[in-house]
Coordinates of C-alpha atoms in Angstrom, one line a residue:
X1 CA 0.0 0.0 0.0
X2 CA 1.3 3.2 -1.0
X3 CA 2.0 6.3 1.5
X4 CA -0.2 9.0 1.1
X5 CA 2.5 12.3 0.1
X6 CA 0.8 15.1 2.3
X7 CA 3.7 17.5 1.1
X8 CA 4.9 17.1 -2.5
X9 CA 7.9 18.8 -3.8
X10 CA 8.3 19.2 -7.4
X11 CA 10.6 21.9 -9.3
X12 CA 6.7 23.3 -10.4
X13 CA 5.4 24.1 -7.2
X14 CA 5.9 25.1 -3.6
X15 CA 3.5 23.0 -1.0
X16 CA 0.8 25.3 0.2
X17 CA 1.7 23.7 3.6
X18 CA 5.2 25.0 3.9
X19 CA 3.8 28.6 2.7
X20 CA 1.6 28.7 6.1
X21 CA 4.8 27.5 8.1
X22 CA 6.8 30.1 6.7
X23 CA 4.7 32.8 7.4
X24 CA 3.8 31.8 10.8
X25 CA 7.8 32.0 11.5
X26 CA 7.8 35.5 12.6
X27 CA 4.2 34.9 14.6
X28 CA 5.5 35.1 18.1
X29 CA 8.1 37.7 17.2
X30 CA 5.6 40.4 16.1
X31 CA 3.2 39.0 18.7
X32 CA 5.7 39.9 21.4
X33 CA 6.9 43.1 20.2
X34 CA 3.9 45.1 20.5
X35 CA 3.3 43.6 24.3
X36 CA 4.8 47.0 25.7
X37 CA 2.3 49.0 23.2
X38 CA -0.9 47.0 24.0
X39 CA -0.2 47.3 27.9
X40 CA 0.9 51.2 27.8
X41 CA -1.0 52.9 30.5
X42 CA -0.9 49.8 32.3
X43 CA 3.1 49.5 32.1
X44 CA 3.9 52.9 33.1
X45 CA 1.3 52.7 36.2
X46 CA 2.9 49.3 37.7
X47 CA 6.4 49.9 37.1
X48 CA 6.5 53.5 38.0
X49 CA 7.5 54.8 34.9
X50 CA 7.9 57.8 32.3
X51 CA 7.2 57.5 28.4
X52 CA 11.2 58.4 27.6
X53 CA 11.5 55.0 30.1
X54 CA 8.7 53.5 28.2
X55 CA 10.0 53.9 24.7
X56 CA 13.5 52.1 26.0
X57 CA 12.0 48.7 26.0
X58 CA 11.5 49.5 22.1
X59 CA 14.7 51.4 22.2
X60 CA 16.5 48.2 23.8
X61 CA 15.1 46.2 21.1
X62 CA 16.1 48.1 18.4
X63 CA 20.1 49.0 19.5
X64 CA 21.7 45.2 19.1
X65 CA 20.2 45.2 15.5
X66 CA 22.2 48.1 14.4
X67 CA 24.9 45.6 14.0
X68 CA 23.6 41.9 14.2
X69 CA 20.9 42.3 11.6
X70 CA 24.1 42.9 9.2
X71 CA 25.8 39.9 10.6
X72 CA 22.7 37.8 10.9
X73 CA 22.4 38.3 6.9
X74 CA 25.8 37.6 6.9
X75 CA 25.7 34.7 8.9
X76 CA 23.1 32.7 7.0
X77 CA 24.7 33.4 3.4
X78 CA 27.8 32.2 4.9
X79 CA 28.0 30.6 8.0
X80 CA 24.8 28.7 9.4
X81 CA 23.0 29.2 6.4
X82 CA 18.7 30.0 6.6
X83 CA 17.5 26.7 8.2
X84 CA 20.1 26.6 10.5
X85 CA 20.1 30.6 11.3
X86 CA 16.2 30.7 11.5
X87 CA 16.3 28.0 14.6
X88 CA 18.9 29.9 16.4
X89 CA 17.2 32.8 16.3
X90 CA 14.2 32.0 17.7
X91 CA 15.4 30.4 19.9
X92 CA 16.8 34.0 21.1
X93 CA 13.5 35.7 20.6
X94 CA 12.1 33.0 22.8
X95 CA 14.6 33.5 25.7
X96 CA 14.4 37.1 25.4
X97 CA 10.5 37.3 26.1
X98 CA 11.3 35.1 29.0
X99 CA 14.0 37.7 30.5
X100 CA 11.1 40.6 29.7
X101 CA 8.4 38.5 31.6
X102 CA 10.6 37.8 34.9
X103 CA 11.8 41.5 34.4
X104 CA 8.3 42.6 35.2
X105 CA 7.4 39.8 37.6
X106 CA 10.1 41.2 39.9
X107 CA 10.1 44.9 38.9
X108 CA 13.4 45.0 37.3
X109 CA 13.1 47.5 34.7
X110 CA 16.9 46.7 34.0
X111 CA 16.3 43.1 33.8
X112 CA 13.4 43.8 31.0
X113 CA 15.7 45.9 29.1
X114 CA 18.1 43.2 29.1
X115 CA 15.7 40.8 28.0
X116 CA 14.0 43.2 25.0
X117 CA 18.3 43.3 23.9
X118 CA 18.2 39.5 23.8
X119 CA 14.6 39.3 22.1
X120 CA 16.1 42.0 19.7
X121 CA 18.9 39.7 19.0
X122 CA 16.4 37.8 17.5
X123 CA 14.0 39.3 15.8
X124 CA 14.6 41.4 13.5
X125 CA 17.7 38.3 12.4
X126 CA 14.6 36.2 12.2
X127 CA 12.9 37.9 9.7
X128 CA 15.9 37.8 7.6
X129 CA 16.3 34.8 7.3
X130 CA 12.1 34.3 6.9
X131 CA 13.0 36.8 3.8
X132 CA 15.5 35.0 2.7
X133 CA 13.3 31.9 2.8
X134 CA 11.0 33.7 0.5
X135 CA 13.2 34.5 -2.2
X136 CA 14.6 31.0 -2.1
X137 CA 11.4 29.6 -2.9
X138 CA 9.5 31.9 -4.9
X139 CA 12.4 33.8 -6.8
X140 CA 10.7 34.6 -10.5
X141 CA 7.4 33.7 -9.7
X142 CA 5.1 35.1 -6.9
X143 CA 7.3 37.2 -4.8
X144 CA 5.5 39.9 -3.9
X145 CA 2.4 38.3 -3.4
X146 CA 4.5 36.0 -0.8
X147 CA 6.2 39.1 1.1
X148 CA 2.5 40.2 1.5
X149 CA 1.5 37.4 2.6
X150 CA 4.4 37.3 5.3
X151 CA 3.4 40.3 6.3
X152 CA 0.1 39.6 7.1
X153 CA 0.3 36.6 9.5
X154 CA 3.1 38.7 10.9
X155 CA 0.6 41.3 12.0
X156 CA -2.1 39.0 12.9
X157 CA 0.4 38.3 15.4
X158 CA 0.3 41.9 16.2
X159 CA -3.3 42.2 16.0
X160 CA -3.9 39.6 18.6
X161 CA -1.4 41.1 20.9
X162 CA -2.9 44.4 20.7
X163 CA -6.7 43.2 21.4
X164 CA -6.1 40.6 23.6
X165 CA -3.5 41.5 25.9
X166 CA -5.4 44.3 28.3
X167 CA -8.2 41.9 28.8
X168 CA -5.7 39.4 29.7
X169 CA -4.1 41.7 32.4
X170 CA -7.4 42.2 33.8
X171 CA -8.4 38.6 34.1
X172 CA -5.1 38.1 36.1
X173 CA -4.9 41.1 38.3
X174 CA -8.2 40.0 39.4
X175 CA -6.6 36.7 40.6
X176 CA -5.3 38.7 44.1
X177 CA -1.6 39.4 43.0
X178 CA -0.4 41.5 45.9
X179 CA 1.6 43.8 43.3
X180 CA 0.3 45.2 39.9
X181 CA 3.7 44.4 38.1
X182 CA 3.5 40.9 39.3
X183 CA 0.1 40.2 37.5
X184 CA 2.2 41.9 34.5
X185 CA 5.0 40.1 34.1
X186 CA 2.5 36.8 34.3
X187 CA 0.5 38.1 31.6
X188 CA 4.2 39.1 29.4
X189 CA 5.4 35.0 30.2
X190 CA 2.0 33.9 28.6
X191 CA 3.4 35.8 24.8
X192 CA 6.8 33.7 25.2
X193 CA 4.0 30.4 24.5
X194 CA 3.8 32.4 21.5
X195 CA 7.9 32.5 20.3
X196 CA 7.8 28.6 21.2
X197 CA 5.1 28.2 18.5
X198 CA 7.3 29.9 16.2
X199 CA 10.3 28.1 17.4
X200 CA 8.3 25.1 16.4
X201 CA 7.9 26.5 12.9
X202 CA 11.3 27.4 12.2
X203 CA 12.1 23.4 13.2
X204 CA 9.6 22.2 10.9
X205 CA 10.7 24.5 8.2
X206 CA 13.7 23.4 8.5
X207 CA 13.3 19.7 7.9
X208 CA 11.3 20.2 4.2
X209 CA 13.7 22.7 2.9
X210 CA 16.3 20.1 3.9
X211 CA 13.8 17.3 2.1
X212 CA 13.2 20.1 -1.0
X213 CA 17.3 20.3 -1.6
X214 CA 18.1 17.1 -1.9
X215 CA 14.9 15.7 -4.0
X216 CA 15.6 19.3 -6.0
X217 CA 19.3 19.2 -5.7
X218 CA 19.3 22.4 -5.4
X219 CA 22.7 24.1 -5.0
X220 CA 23.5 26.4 -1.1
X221 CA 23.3 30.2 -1.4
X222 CA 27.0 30.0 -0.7
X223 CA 28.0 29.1 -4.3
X224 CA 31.5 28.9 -5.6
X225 CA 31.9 32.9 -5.8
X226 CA 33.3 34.2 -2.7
X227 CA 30.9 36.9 -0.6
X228 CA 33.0 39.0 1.4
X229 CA 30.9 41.4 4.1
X230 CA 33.1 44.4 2.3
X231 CA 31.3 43.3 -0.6
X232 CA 28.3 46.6 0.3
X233 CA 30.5 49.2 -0.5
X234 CA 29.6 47.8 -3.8
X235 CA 26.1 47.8 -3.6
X236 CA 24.6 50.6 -6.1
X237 CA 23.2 53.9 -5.3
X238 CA 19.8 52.6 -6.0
X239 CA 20.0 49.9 -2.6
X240 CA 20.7 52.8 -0.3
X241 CA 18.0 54.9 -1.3
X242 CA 16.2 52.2 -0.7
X243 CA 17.9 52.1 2.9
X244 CA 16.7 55.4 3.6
X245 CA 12.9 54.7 2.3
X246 CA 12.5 51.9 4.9
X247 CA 13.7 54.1 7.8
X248 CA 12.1 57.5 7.2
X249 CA 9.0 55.4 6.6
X250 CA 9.1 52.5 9.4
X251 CA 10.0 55.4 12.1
X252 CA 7.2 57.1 11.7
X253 CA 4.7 54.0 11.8
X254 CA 6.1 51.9 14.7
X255 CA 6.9 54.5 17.3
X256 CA 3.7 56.0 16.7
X257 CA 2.1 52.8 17.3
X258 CA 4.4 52.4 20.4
X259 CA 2.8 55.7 21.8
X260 CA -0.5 55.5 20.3
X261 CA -2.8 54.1 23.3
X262 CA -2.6 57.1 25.2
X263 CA -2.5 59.8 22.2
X264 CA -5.9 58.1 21.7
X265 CA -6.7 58.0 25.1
X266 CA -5.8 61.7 25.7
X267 CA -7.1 63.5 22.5
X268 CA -10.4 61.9 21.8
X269 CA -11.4 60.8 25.7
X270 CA -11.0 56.8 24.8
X271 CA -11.3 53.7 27.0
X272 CA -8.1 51.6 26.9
X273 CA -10.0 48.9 25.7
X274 CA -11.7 51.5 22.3
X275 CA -7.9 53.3 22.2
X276 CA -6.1 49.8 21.6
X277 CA -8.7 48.9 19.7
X278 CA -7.7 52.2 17.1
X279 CA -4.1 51.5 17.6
X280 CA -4.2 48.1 16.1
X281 CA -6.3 48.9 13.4
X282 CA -2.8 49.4 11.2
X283 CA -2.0 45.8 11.9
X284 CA -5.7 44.6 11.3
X285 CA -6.1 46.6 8.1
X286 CA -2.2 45.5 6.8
X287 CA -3.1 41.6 7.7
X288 CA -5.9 41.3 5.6
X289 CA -4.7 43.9 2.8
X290 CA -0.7 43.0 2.5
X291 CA -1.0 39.8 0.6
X292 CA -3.9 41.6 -1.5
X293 CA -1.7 44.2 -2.6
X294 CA 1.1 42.1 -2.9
X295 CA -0.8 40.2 -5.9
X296 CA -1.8 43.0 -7.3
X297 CA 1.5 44.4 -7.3
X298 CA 3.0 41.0 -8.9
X299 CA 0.2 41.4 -11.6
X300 CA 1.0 45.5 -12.1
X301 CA 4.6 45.5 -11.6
X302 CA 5.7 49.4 -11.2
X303 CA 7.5 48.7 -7.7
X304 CA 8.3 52.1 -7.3
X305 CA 5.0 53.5 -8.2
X306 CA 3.4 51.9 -5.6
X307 CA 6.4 53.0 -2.9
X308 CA 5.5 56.5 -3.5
X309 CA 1.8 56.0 -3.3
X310 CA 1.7 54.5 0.1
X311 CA 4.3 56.9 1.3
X312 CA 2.2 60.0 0.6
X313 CA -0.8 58.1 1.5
X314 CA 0.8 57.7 5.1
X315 CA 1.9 61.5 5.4
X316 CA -2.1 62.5 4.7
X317 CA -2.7 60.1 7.4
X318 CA -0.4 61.9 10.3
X319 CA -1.7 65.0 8.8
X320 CA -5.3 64.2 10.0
X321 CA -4.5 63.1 13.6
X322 CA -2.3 65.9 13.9
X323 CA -4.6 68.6 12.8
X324 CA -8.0 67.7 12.7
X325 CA -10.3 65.4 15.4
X326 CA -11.7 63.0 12.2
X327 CA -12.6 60.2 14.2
X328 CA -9.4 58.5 14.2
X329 CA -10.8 55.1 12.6
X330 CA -10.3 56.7 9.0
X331 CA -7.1 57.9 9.1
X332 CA -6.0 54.4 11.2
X333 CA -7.6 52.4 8.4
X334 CA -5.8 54.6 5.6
X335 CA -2.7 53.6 7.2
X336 CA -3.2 50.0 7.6
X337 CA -3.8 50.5 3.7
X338 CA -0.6 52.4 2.8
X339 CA 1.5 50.5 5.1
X340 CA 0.4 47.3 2.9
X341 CA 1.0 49.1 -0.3
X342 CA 4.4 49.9 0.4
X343 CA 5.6 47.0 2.5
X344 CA 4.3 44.2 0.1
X345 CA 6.7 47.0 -2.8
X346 CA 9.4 48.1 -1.0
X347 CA 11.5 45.1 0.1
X348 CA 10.8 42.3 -2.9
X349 CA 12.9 45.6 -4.7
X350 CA 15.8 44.3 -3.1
X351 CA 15.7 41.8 -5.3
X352 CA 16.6 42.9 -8.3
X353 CA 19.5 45.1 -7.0
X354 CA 21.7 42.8 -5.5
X355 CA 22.9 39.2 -6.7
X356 CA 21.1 36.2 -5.2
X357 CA 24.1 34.9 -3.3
X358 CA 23.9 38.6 -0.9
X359 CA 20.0 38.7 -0.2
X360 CA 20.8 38.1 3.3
X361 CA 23.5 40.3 4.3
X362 CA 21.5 43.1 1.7
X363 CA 18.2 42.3 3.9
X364 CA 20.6 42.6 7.2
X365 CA 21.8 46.4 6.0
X366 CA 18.1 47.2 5.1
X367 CA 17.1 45.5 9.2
X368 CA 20.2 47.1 11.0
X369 CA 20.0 50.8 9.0
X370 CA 16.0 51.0 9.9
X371 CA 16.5 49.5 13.9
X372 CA 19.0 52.5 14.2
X373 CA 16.5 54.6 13.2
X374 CA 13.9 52.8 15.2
X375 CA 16.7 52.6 18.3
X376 CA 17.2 56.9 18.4
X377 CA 13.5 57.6 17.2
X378 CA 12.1 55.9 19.9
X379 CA 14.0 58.0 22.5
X380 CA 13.3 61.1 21.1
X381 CA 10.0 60.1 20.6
X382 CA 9.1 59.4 24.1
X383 CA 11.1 62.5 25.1
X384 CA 8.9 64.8 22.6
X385 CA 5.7 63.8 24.6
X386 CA 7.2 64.2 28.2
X387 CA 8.4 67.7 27.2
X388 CA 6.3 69.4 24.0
X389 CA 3.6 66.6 24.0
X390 CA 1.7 64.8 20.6
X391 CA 1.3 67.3 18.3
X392 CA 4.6 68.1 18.2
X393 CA 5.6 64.3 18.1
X394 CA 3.2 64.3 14.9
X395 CA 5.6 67.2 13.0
X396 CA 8.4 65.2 13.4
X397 CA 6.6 62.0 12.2
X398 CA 5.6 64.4 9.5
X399 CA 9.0 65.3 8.4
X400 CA 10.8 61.9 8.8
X401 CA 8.1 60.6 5.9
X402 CA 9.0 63.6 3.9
X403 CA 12.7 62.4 3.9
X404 CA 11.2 59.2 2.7
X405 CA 9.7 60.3 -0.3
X406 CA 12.1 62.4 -1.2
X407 CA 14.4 59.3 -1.2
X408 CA 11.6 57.3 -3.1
X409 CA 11.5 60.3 -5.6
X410 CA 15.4 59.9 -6.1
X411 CA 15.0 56.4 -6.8
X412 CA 12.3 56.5 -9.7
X413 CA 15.1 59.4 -11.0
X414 CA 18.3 57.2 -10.6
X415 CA 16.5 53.9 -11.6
X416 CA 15.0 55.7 -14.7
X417 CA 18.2 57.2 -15.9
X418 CA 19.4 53.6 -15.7
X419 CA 16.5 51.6 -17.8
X420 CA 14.0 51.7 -15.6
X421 CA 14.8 48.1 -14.6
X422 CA 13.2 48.2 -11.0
X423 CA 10.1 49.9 -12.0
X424 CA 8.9 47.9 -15.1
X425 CA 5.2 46.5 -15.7
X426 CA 5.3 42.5 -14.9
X427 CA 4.4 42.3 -18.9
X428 CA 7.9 43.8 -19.2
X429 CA 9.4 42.4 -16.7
X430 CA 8.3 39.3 -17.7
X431 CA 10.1 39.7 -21.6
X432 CA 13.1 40.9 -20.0
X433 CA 13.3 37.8 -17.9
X434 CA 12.8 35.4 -21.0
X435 CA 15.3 37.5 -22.7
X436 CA 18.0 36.8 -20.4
X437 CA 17.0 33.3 -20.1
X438 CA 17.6 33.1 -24.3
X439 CA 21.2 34.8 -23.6
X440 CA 22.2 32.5 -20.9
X441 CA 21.1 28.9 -23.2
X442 CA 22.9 31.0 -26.2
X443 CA 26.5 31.6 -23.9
X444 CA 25.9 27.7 -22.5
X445 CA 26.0 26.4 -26.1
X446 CA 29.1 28.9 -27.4
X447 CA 30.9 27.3 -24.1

């Protein structure tokens, strides 16, 4: 009797199975990341805390990125390589929302900081190497649609933190914890089941793209050309700009977020419950319109198009909480919108700037350049509402997405002066693609 084949691997086709694992690798990661966002007011009350304090747990996150996102690219092209690399670091992200949890059970506030640095480790390393996944599998066929999809699981994660978390808070401190940030830091061990689930994808994950390489034979990402990490001050023009897109624009949507309970709270008389509620409706909106956009942006092509669009989209949005009182449900939802747009564009660009054999290390530039932004922004950030307050903290979100489009602006420039290769139609891109196929079978047959 033959063995039913719940998973088949062909060269044809990817097993929807293995699609759902991969995108479920980040889960507990985003899940966890946005625990100090959904439990704002409630943080700062049991721990005794200001909002520059606050921010640190985000700022913490953000500073050991700077550098290992670059050498967590660099380590799965080179050393540990993506199965290997995507284990480790969850296993990281895992331990790190441990160290946050006991941090609060205790009231450490050094001890979480510590453990947001080790959860940082891991994160942001993590979704490198979930990226680089991605492009290993789905390289010339659906990429886009695939990042979108990433995406979205990824912020149901945050979703469910964000909606789940306060009523979760007050189920426990009603269970007759003497201390406020004891029935905190229980409620912050209960998102580590979370980076276990994720830990258990990342296992998983690792055993069929084991099983696809040697049924595919398909050759390592390190190939016989040597990748040196001096190798970026090779990278073009076009890769940086790109750089500076994803910080100027992830800056001013993540912080925000990070701040947003009690903006909402404060300006339009909320309920924590109604304010978090709001706050997560960029992650609701992005989970269910991310892998929407990203097949319509497979189908459309015109990458950089569509960067532009959601960037402008996003400064009409901090525009209306800044200067009107629109109920804030618009201008969220218009955000969740943009934010799909130009995630699902913005890093399947990569690419087609860089060779294969450096998508990791160029994904760990793009991860450490925007975590130093997201490291200082958060600080200054939470020091612009203790001192000048929210509308002032707006401003500066406003002028960090106007650096962003003028970068994006460059880019069409530099990119159209050069062909216009990274903002063709998928009709063109699709001929140029078969083009280059003809040229390579022509230079096999001349060797």
């Amino acid at each position: 009797m033959m063995k039913k084949k719940f998973w088949r691997i062909n060269d044809k086709s990817t097993p929807s199975n293995l699609i759902l694992v991969m995108c479920f690798l980040s889960f507990g990661s985003y899940f966890c990341y946005d625990n100090p966002a959904a439990l704002q007011d409630t943080m700062i009350k049991a721990l005794d805390i200001s909002e520059s304090t606050f921010m640190g747990f985000y700022s913490w996150y953000s500073w050991p990125n700077v550098i290992l996102c670059f050498f967590g690219g660099f380590l799965i092209d080179r050393v540990f390589g993506v199965r290997m690399g995507a284990i480790i670091f969850s296993l990281f992200v895992t331990a790190g929302q441990v160290l946050f949890a006991a941090g609060a059970l205790v009231n450490h506030v050094w001890l979480m900081n510590v453990g947001r640095f080790v959860f940082g480790i891991g994160g942001e390393s993590l979704c490198v190497a979930q990226n680089t996944y991605a492009v290993k599998w789905f390289q010339g066929k659906e990429l886009n649609m695939v990042f979108g999809l990433q995406l979205s699981f990824s912020r149901v994660g945050s979703t469910v933190n964000m909606n789940i978390m306060q009523p979760i808070y007050q189920l426990i401190s009603g269970m007759g914890f003497k201390h406020e940030y004891t029935s905190l830091g229980v409620v912050l061990m209960i998102g580590a089941i979370m980076c276990i689930f994720s830990l258990i994808c990342a296992l998983v994950l690792s055993f069929f793209d084991k099983r696809a390489d040697r049924i595919l034979k398909r050759a390592n990402v390190t190939s016989d050309e040597a990748i040196r990490i001096t190798d970026v001050k090779y990278f073009p023009l076009t890769f940086w700009l790109l750089c500076i897109i994803c910080v100027g624009y992830y800056v001013a949507v993540f912080p925000f977020i990070g701040l947003g309970l009690v903006f909402f709270e404060m300006k339009w008389g909320f309920d924590p419950s109604l304010a978090n509620n709001v706050n997560s409706l960029v992650y609701i909106i992005s989970a269910v319109a991310s892998p929407v956009f990203g097949f319509l942006i497979d189908r459309t092509g015109k990458n950089i198009f569509w960067v532009i669009l959601g960037t402008v989209c996003t400064i009409g949005c901090h525009a209306l909480l800044a200067f009107t009182f629109l109920n804030p449900y618009v201008a969220m939802s218009c955000m969740g919108l943009a934010y799909s747009i130009l995630a699902s564009a913005l890093w399947p660009i990569t690419a087609q700037i860089v060779k294969s054999t450096q998508l990791g290390t160029a994904y760990g530039i793009m991860q450490a350049i925007q975590n130093l932004g997201l490291a200082v922004i958060a600080i200054v950030a939470g020091a612009i509402v203790d001192s000048k307050g929210y509308l002032i903290l707006e401003v500066f979100f406003l002028a960090c997405l106007c650096v962003a489009l003028i970068a994006a602006v460059l880019l069409y420039l530099v990119d159209a002066s050069k062909g216009g290769k990274l903002n063709l139609s998928a009709k063109e891109r699709r001929k140029l693609a078969a083009l280059n196929s003809e040229q390579g079978e022509e230079k096999k047959l001349l060797d």
